[in-house]
């Protein structure tokens, strides 16, 4: 079956512009996660959705970052007024969350470059 | 509360020799534990998972891990390294109070280098 997909795969934007990153989770997965991975670094947790609700937004770095999920499916991560330090790979993952199936399935990521 | 510590940031082995990547965890609840692999410029792929069944877990590509509650460890091993095993490996703990949500905590990663 189809895995997690993310778009765009690469995004180059100018400092100060807004960007939208999209994630399509695996069908039937109720949980969705966003992470950020800077060059050579580990994963930084950003936000988690259970259904359309985000019980944990603790990882969002600033109020320039926001995310939403609609219909318990697609999610968008929006970064307003991008800064150079926002340059990173943004990873999305989904999981079933039940019946012992808690593992995450990751998308290929969106590489964001802010010039 | 939960946390995970990967004890080595880099591990270097020769092709054909055993691999050991170390991971310790802490958790207030019964944890689920995972290892993921990330090859250069690729996404993360699940290697194996422990979810309170057998303590010795076998994964893909010949990897396995043993859950040791007394030592709070979940080390990843492979009898014989292959060049294609060179990648970044992440240990992950995920636990939740009953009825709560599972939010995983990732280790900082171990870079496995395989020499010919």
XYZ file of N, CA and C in Angstrom:
693
model
N 0.819 -1.202 0.000
C 0.000 0.000 0.000
C 0.845 1.241 0.000
N 0.212 2.391 -0.163
C 0.920 3.654 -0.221
C 1.484 3.997 1.139
N 2.659 4.570 1.120
C 3.288 5.008 2.361
C 2.944 6.450 2.641
N 3.694 7.052 3.549
C 3.533 8.468 3.860
C 4.179 9.282 2.746
N 3.451 10.252 2.250
C 4.034 11.109 1.216
C 4.099 12.546 1.711
N 5.092 13.269 1.218
C 5.285 14.658 1.587
C 5.552 15.466 0.329
N 5.053 16.702 0.359
C 5.326 17.589 -0.769
C 5.493 19.023 -0.283
N 6.325 19.819 -0.958
C 7.231 19.375 -2.021
C 8.407 18.593 -1.453
N 9.196 17.975 -2.311
C 10.370 17.257 -1.812
C 11.488 18.245 -1.496
N 11.542 19.314 -2.254
C 12.518 20.369 -2.024
C 11.835 21.729 -2.151
N 12.226 22.657 -1.296
C 11.669 23.991 -1.361
C 12.765 25.003 -1.039
N 12.990 25.900 -1.982
C 13.924 26.993 -1.748
C 13.102 28.278 -1.674
N 13.293 29.030 -0.621
C 12.511 30.241 -0.435
C 13.406 31.359 0.070
N 12.951 32.567 -0.129
C 13.705 33.719 0.357
C 13.322 34.018 1.796
N 14.272 34.498 2.531
C 14.027 34.903 3.913
C 12.852 35.870 3.965
N 11.932 35.617 4.898
C 10.784 36.478 5.076
C 9.512 35.979 4.409
N 9.665 35.014 3.488
C 8.491 34.452 2.821
C 7.845 33.371 3.685
N 6.571 33.107 3.424
C 5.873 32.017 4.092
C 5.972 30.754 3.249
N 5.995 29.588 3.916
C 6.006 28.310 3.200
C 4.994 27.368 3.831
N 4.466 26.482 2.987
C 3.545 25.436 3.445
C 4.087 24.087 3.045
N 4.183 23.190 4.001
C 4.650 21.840 3.750
C 3.476 20.893 3.989
N 3.376 19.886 3.116
C 2.213 19.008 3.176
C 2.610 17.589 3.502
N 1.742 16.908 4.255
C 1.974 15.499 4.591
C 0.689 14.714 4.382
N 0.805 13.615 3.630
C -0.307 12.681 3.457
C 0.035 11.395 4.202
N -0.644 11.109 5.303
C -0.294 9.918 6.090
C -0.855 8.654 5.449
N -0.479 7.528 6.029
C -1.038 6.258 5.594
C -2.521 6.219 5.995
N -3.345 5.749 5.091
C -4.785 5.702 5.350
C -5.080 4.870 6.592
N -5.906 5.420 7.483
C -6.278 4.702 8.700
C -5.387 5.005 9.893
N -4.274 5.689 9.668
C -3.405 6.058 10.787
C -3.971 7.287 11.482
N -4.210 7.139 12.784
C -4.849 8.230 13.511
C -3.845 9.260 14.025
N -2.615 8.862 14.219
C -1.608 9.773 14.765
C -0.693 10.272 13.659
N -0.322 11.550 13.758
C 0.573 12.157 12.775
C 1.552 13.059 13.507
N 2.801 12.986 13.093
C 3.871 13.710 13.777
C 4.660 14.527 12.759
N 5.147 15.680 13.204
C 6.100 16.475 12.437
C 7.413 16.584 13.219
N 8.514 16.402 12.501
C 9.843 16.543 13.073
C 10.680 17.438 12.160
N 11.757 17.970 12.742
C 12.723 18.731 11.960
C 14.095 18.096 12.179
N 14.835 17.983 11.102
C 16.179 17.414 11.188
C 17.142 18.351 10.484
N 17.996 18.983 11.280
C 19.019 19.850 10.706
C 20.204 19.010 10.300
N 21.065 19.569 9.453
C 22.176 18.811 8.868
C 23.000 18.131 9.957
N 23.094 16.796 9.849
C 23.925 16.040 10.772
C 23.383 15.935 12.185
N 22.135 16.340 12.372
C 21.546 16.322 13.714
C 20.480 15.234 13.832
N 20.047 15.007 15.041
C 18.957 14.080 15.284
C 17.625 14.715 14.961
N 16.573 14.059 15.381
C 15.228 14.540 15.104
C 14.732 15.452 16.220
N 14.175 16.574 15.817
C 13.578 17.520 16.752
C 12.070 17.437 16.611
N 11.372 17.043 17.671
C 9.924 16.925 17.649
C 9.284 18.305 17.546
N 8.315 18.432 16.653
C 7.623 19.707 16.481
C 6.202 19.666 17.028
N 5.400 18.722 16.506
C 3.986 18.688 16.886
C 3.423 17.310 16.596
N 2.363 16.977 17.300
C 1.717 15.667 17.201
C 0.215 15.875 17.087
N -0.413 15.139 16.192
C -1.867 15.138 16.034
C -2.428 13.768 16.368
N -3.517 13.754 17.104
C -4.324 12.557 17.277
C -5.669 12.907 16.638
N -5.979 12.283 15.517
C -7.116 12.768 14.739
C -6.798 14.165 14.238
N -7.723 15.084 14.421
C -7.501 16.473 14.003
C -7.003 17.360 15.126
N -6.858 16.790 16.316
C -6.450 17.585 17.471
C -4.961 17.472 17.712
N -4.397 18.553 18.193
C -2.966 18.581 18.495
C -2.759 18.700 20.001
N -2.748 17.559 20.722
C -2.590 17.631 22.180
C -1.205 18.085 22.623
N -0.237 17.998 21.736
C 1.122 18.372 22.113
C 1.735 19.260 21.040
N 1.804 20.567 21.350
C 2.430 21.532 20.432
C 3.740 22.042 21.015
N 4.250 21.332 22.005
C 5.365 21.856 22.783
C 6.633 22.059 21.983
N 6.756 21.342 20.868
C 7.993 21.422 20.115
C 8.062 22.530 19.090
N 6.961 23.197 18.845
C 7.010 24.270 17.841
C 7.981 25.354 18.309
N 8.980 25.698 17.456
C 10.071 26.579 17.905
C 9.635 28.007 18.199
N 8.625 28.479 17.500
C 8.187 29.864 17.701
C 6.777 30.016 17.164
N 6.198 31.184 17.386
C 4.828 31.406 16.892
C 4.793 31.598 15.381
N 5.955 31.541 14.729
C 5.946 31.566 13.260
C 5.531 30.208 12.688
N 5.592 29.186 13.524
C 5.265 27.831 13.088
C 3.839 27.486 13.509
N 3.089 26.902 12.593
C 1.750 26.416 12.913
C 1.472 25.186 12.071
N 0.528 24.387 12.510
C 0.180 23.184 11.762
C -1.289 22.888 11.962
N -1.855 22.261 10.970
C -3.228 21.815 11.096
C -3.387 20.481 10.388
N -4.449 19.803 10.783
C -4.783 18.532 10.147
C -6.286 18.516 9.933
N -6.701 18.121 8.770
C -8.122 18.135 8.440
C -8.591 16.743 8.036
N -9.820 16.415 8.430
C -10.417 15.135 8.057
C -9.648 13.940 8.586
N -8.863 14.183 9.624
C -8.068 13.088 10.181
C -7.059 12.538 9.207
N -6.721 13.347 8.199
C -5.812 12.842 7.175
C -4.683 13.839 6.919
N -4.797 14.610 5.860
C -3.710 15.482 5.418
C -3.381 16.537 6.471
N -2.077 16.792 6.582
C -1.625 17.838 7.491
C -0.733 18.813 6.739
N -0.821 20.094 7.153
C 0.090 21.092 6.603
C 0.830 21.771 7.747
N 2.109 21.971 7.527
C 2.959 22.714 8.452
C 3.283 24.037 7.766
N 2.957 25.131 8.412
C 3.181 26.451 7.837
C 4.247 27.182 8.638
N 5.200 27.736 7.923
C 6.230 28.563 8.553
C 6.089 29.960 7.969
N 5.820 30.912 8.823
C 5.667 32.297 8.368
C 6.979 33.040 8.534
N 7.182 34.007 7.654
C 8.371 34.890 7.743
C 9.633 34.045 7.974
N 9.909 33.155 7.047
C 11.016 32.203 7.222
C 12.339 32.895 7.500
N 13.139 32.225 8.307
C 14.487 32.676 8.659
C 15.483 31.617 8.188
N 16.736 32.011 8.089
C 17.747 31.070 7.608
C 17.880 29.865 8.534
N 17.653 30.073 9.829
C 17.770 28.948 10.757
C 16.633 27.936 10.602
N 15.630 28.263 9.793
C 14.557 27.301 9.526
C 14.989 26.263 8.483
N 16.108 26.492 7.836
C 16.598 25.543 6.829
C 16.861 24.193 7.489
N 16.226 23.155 6.959
C 16.319 21.813 7.545
C 15.492 20.871 6.672
N 15.532 19.596 7.037
C 14.608 18.629 6.439
C 13.451 18.451 7.414
N 12.243 18.604 6.905
C 11.047 18.452 7.725
C 10.431 17.085 7.417
N 10.340 16.273 8.463
C 9.859 14.899 8.307
C 8.480 14.752 8.931
N 7.659 13.994 8.267
C 6.326 13.663 8.764
C 6.265 12.157 8.985
N 5.558 11.742 10.011
C 5.368 10.323 10.279
C 3.931 10.094 10.709
N 3.445 8.889 10.474
C 2.114 8.534 10.960
C 2.177 7.169 11.635
N 1.211 6.929 12.510
C 1.133 5.619 13.159
C -0.308 5.276 13.460
N -0.557 3.983 13.652
C -1.916 3.502 13.850
C -2.400 3.776 15.274
N -1.558 3.572 16.252
C -1.875 3.805 17.663
C -3.000 2.912 18.179
N -2.732 1.631 18.147
C -3.696 0.716 18.731
C -3.324 -0.718 18.422
N -3.844 -1.644 19.219
C -3.631 -3.074 18.981
C -2.151 -3.405 18.848
N -1.345 -2.738 19.666
C 0.083 -3.013 19.679
C 0.844 -2.445 18.497
N 0.202 -1.656 17.688
C 0.850 -1.132 16.476
C 1.143 0.348 16.663
N 2.237 0.646 17.341
C 2.566 2.038 17.646
C 3.745 2.554 16.844
N 4.311 1.715 15.985
C 5.484 2.166 15.244
C 5.108 3.257 14.255
N 6.070 4.136 13.998
C 5.858 5.234 13.073
C 6.372 4.874 11.689
N 5.684 5.393 10.701
C 6.115 5.262 9.314
C 6.407 6.677 8.815
N 7.615 6.840 8.287
C 8.082 8.166 7.922
C 7.950 8.425 6.425
N 7.683 9.671 6.104
C 7.756 10.122 4.730
C 9.195 10.429 4.352
N 9.435 10.768 3.088
C 10.791 11.037 2.617
C 11.319 12.400 3.033
N 10.434 13.261 3.517
C 10.872 14.571 3.989
C 10.763 15.664 2.943
N 10.727 16.894 3.431
C 10.822 18.088 2.593
C 12.079 18.837 3.010
N 12.972 19.035 2.035
C 14.189 19.785 2.332
C 13.915 21.262 2.087
N 13.946 22.048 3.143
C 13.684 23.485 3.054
C 14.996 24.251 3.136
N 15.205 25.105 2.159
C 16.379 25.976 2.151
C 15.897 27.420 2.115
N 16.322 28.185 3.099
C 15.951 29.608 3.170
C 17.178 30.434 2.814
N 17.067 31.201 1.751
C 18.236 31.970 1.269
C 18.174 33.429 1.721
N 7.188 10.221 32.329
C 8.354 10.782 31.652
C 9.155 9.648 31.025
N 9.822 9.953 29.956
C 10.635 8.959 29.267
C 11.845 9.636 28.650
N 12.893 8.861 28.500
C 14.087 9.372 27.831
C 14.852 8.210 27.232
N 15.732 8.521 26.309
C 16.555 7.494 25.687
C 17.948 8.046 25.458
N 18.949 7.215 25.726
C 20.344 7.609 25.556
C 21.041 6.615 24.645
N 21.563 7.101 23.553
C 22.406 6.272 22.698
C 23.840 6.558 23.109
N 24.512 5.525 23.556
C 25.766 5.704 24.271
C 26.935 6.064 23.372
N 26.818 5.861 22.092
C 27.899 6.158 21.157
C 27.372 7.015 20.020
N 28.043 8.100 19.728
C 27.620 8.916 18.599
C 28.124 8.316 17.280
N 29.267 7.617 17.339
C 29.824 6.951 16.165
C 30.321 5.568 16.561
N 30.100 4.592 15.670
C 30.656 3.257 15.841
C 31.287 2.864 14.507
N 32.522 2.407 14.588
C 33.251 2.047 13.381
C 33.613 0.565 13.444
N 33.259 -0.197 12.392
C 33.559 -1.632 12.351
C 34.103 -1.982 10.974
N 34.721 -3.122 10.899
C 35.159 -3.661 9.611
C 34.068 -4.567 9.062
N 33.979 -4.611 7.759
C 32.995 -5.481 7.107
C 33.210 -6.915 7.584
N 32.107 -7.600 7.929
C 32.203 -8.988 8.372
C 32.345 -9.158 9.867
N 32.546 -8.067 10.597
C 32.674 -8.152 12.060
C 31.344 -7.783 12.712
N 31.177 -8.153 14.004
C 29.888 -7.877 14.661
C 29.647 -6.385 14.892
N 28.371 -6.054 14.966
C 27.934 -4.685 15.236
C 27.195 -4.656 16.567
N 27.517 -3.649 17.388
C 26.794 -3.417 18.635
C 26.525 -1.919 18.748
N 25.255 -1.540 18.744
C 24.860 -0.148 18.958
C 24.063 -0.114 20.260
N 24.521 0.716 21.198
C 23.973 0.671 22.558
C 22.903 1.718 22.791
N 21.878 1.312 23.529
C 20.752 2.204 23.834
C 20.250 1.897 25.241
N 20.144 2.920 26.064
C 19.502 2.822 27.370
C 18.287 3.732 27.409
N 17.292 3.333 28.153
C 16.058 4.111 28.183
C 15.594 4.273 29.625
N 14.707 5.215 29.813
C 13.957 5.298 31.066
C 12.514 5.606 30.731
N 11.613 5.043 31.529
C 10.192 5.226 31.259
C 9.397 4.977 32.525
N 8.377 5.772 32.736
C 7.512 5.604 33.906
C 6.466 4.516 33.685
N 6.318 4.086 32.453
C 5.304 3.106 32.111
C 5.943 2.009 31.272
N 5.196 0.959 31.011
C 5.724 -0.112 30.174
C 6.023 0.438 28.788
N 7.267 0.389 28.367
C 7.617 1.048 27.112
C 7.475 0.148 25.894
N 7.291 0.794 24.768
C 7.566 0.174 23.478
C 8.891 0.761 23.007
N 9.705 -0.066 22.403
C 11.031 0.368 21.974
C 11.234 0.026 20.512
N 11.927 0.902 19.816
C 12.112 0.755 18.379
C 13.545 1.128 18.001
N 14.005 0.548 16.912
C 15.201 1.019 16.230
C 14.809 1.382 14.803
N 15.292 2.571 14.381
C 15.100 3.024 13.011
C 16.464 3.237 12.368
N 16.515 3.081 11.056
C 17.743 3.337 10.310
C 17.467 4.428 9.275
N 18.459 5.284 9.090
C 18.354 6.341 8.090
C 19.617 6.331 7.237
N 19.473 5.917 5.993
C 20.584 5.981 5.059
C 20.705 7.408 4.536
N 21.891 7.781 4.073
C 22.124 9.166 3.641
C 21.077 9.663 2.661
N 20.536 10.824 2.966
C 19.536 11.486 2.128
C 18.274 10.653 1.935
N 17.984 9.808 2.911
C 16.774 8.996 2.849
C 15.929 9.238 4.094
N 14.670 8.752 4.044
C 13.822 8.823 5.224
C 14.166 7.737 6.230
N 13.469 7.730 7.344
C 13.711 6.729 8.383
C 12.903 5.470 8.103
N 13.559 4.317 8.348
C 12.916 3.034 8.120
C 12.942 2.231 9.411
N 11.822 1.615 9.758
C 11.748 0.804 10.958
C 12.584 -0.462 10.789
N 13.511 -0.698 11.730
C 14.324 -1.913 11.729
C 13.648 -3.020 12.522
N 13.206 -2.666 13.735
C 12.560 -3.642 14.593
C 11.844 -2.921 15.737
N 10.984 -3.691 16.437
C 10.230 -3.098 17.542
C 10.031 -4.109 18.653
N 9.980 -3.613 19.883
C 9.634 -4.400 21.059
C 8.361 -3.812 21.656
N 7.353 -4.674 21.850
C 6.096 -4.192 22.426
C 5.584 -5.187 23.464
N 6.434 -5.636 24.380
C 6.105 -6.481 25.531
C 5.825 -7.928 25.180
N 6.228 -8.361 24.036
C 6.140 -9.785 23.714
C 7.532 -10.395 23.990
N 8.096 -11.098 23.058
C 9.417 -11.703 23.252
C 10.476 -10.640 23.486
N 11.384 -10.904 24.404
C 12.414 -9.911 24.730
C 13.510 -9.845 23.678
N 13.700 -10.898 22.919
C 14.668 -10.871 21.816
C 13.874 -10.639 20.530
N 14.181 -9.538 19.899
C 13.403 -9.119 18.735
C 14.280 -9.193 17.492
N 13.763 -9.811 16.459
C 14.499 -9.879 15.192
C 13.905 -8.878 14.212
N 14.790 -8.220 13.482
C 14.335 -7.220 12.539
C 14.792 -7.534 11.129
N 14.777 -6.503 10.314
C 15.166 -6.684 8.926
C 16.684 -6.648 8.792
N 17.182 -7.174 7.685
C 18.612 -7.114 7.346
C 19.517 -7.758 8.382
N 19.009 -8.749 9.110
C 19.841 -9.496 10.041
C 20.059 -8.847 11.395
N 19.432 -7.709 11.650
C 19.576 -7.052 12.942
C 18.648 -7.669 13.980
N 19.072 -7.615 15.239
C 18.214 -8.004 16.338
C 18.539 -7.157 17.558
N 17.612 -7.133 18.516
C 17.811 -6.356 19.738
C 17.185 -7.123 20.890
N 17.775 -6.956 22.064
C 17.280 -7.643 23.250
C 16.833 -6.621 24.284
N 15.596 -6.755 24.727
C 15.049 -5.888 25.765
C 15.466 -6.459 27.125
N 16.214 -5.670 27.905
C 16.641 -6.094 29.234
C 16.104 -5.081 30.243
N 15.030 -5.468 30.900
C 14.363 -4.539 31.816
C 15.253 -4.182 32.995
N 15.987 -5.178 33.502
C 16.823 -4.932 34.682
C 17.936 -3.940 34.381
N 18.370 -3.897 33.143
C 19.446 -2.993 32.739
C 18.905 -1.771 32.000
N 17.619 -1.701 31.814
C 16.950 -0.657 31.001
C 17.714 -0.422 29.706
N 17.978 -1.528 29.013
C 18.726 -1.423 27.761
C 17.980 -2.089 26.623
N 18.332 -1.661 25.432
C 17.744 -2.220 24.207
C 18.801 -2.085 23.110
N 19.892 -2.834 23.277
C 21.022 -2.725 22.351
C 20.732 -3.428 21.028
N 21.234 -2.863 19.965
C 21.044 -3.399 18.606
C 22.303 -4.141 18.190
N 22.141 -5.349 17.649
C 23.289 -6.139 17.240
C 23.073 -6.751 15.867
N 24.227 -7.105 15.252
C 24.211 -7.840 13.997
C 25.489 -8.662 13.957
N 25.424 -9.936 13.624
C 26.615 -10.789 13.712
C 27.730 -10.373 12.755
N 27.354 -9.867 11.584
C 28.357 -9.599 10.559
C 27.957 -8.352 9.765
N 28.757 -7.322 9.858
C 28.422 -6.052 9.190
C 28.640 -6.138 7.686
N 27.774 -5.437 6.981
C 27.893 -5.321 5.533
C 28.071 -3.850 5.202
N 28.732 -3.585 4.077
C 28.961 -2.189 3.698
C 27.654 -1.398 3.639
N 26.582 -2.073 3.219
C 25.288 -1.382 3.078
C 24.647 -1.022 4.422
N 25.246 -1.505 5.524
C 24.719 -1.159 6.850
C 25.153 0.238 7.299
N 26.091 0.836 6.598
C 26.554 2.171 6.970
C 25.402 3.166 6.883
N 25.055 3.750 8.025
C 23.876 4.619 8.096
C 23.809 5.211 9.495
N 22.772 6.009 9.730
C 22.487 6.556 11.054
C 21.387 5.704 11.672
N 21.557 5.351 12.948
C 20.595 4.502 13.636
C 20.022 5.249 14.842
N 18.706 5.176 14.975
C 18.018 5.874 16.056
C 17.274 4.881 16.942
N 17.487 4.997 18.245
C 16.742 4.233 19.233
C 15.589 5.108 19.724
N 14.410 4.508 19.888
C 13.216 5.281 20.216
C 12.441 4.591 21.327
N 12.000 5.353 22.307
C 11.136 4.820 23.363
C 9.789 5.515 23.263
N 8.746 4.752 23.511
C 7.395 5.309 23.430
C 6.563 4.650 24.514
N 5.957 5.462 25.373
C 5.149 4.887 26.438
C 4.046 5.859 26.797
N 3.045 5.343 27.491
C 1.891 6.174 27.772
C 1.147 5.614 28.969
N 0.607 6.477 29.784
C -0.321 5.980 30.791
C -1.519 5.367 30.094
N -2.211 4.496 30.788
C -3.327 3.781 30.196
C -4.315 4.751 29.561
N -4.645 4.489 28.331
C -5.605 5.337 27.629
C -5.007 6.591 27.050
N -3.747 6.815 27.280
C -3.118 8.026 26.758
C -2.531 7.809 25.382
N -1.812 8.771 24.932
C -1.246 8.725 23.586
C 0.238 8.401 23.648
N 0.690 7.722 22.642
C 2.094 7.360 22.544
C 2.832 8.442 21.768
N 3.694 9.166 22.447
C 4.540 10.151 21.794
C 5.969 9.694 21.954
N 6.615 9.313 20.860
C 7.957 8.750 20.962
C 9.016 9.778 21.312
N 10.057 9.300 21.971
C 11.263 10.089 22.222
C 12.418 9.433 21.477
N 13.103 10.210 20.668
C 14.211 9.709 19.852
C 15.540 9.939 20.544
N 16.432 8.971 20.396
C 17.815 9.204 20.772
C 18.492 10.115 19.764
N 19.713 10.533 20.074
C 20.406 11.481 19.213
C 21.027 10.826 17.980
N 20.999 9.485 17.966
C 21.497 8.785 16.793
C 22.913 8.272 16.962
N 23.203 7.149 16.311
C 24.554 6.586 16.233
C 24.892 6.391 14.768
N 25.996 6.949 14.371
C 26.447 6.796 13.000
C 27.301 5.541 12.904
N 26.872 4.582 12.091
C 27.629 3.344 11.890
C 28.483 3.477 10.636
N 29.773 3.307 10.825
C 30.740 3.379 9.728
C 31.269 1.972 9.508
N 31.250 1.505 8.276
C 31.719 0.165 7.959
C 32.901 0.263 7.003
N 34.035 -0.255 7.433
C 35.260 -0.235 6.626
C 35.394 -1.528 5.830
N 35.890 -1.416 4.595
C 36.072 -2.646 3.802
C 37.158 -3.547 4.394
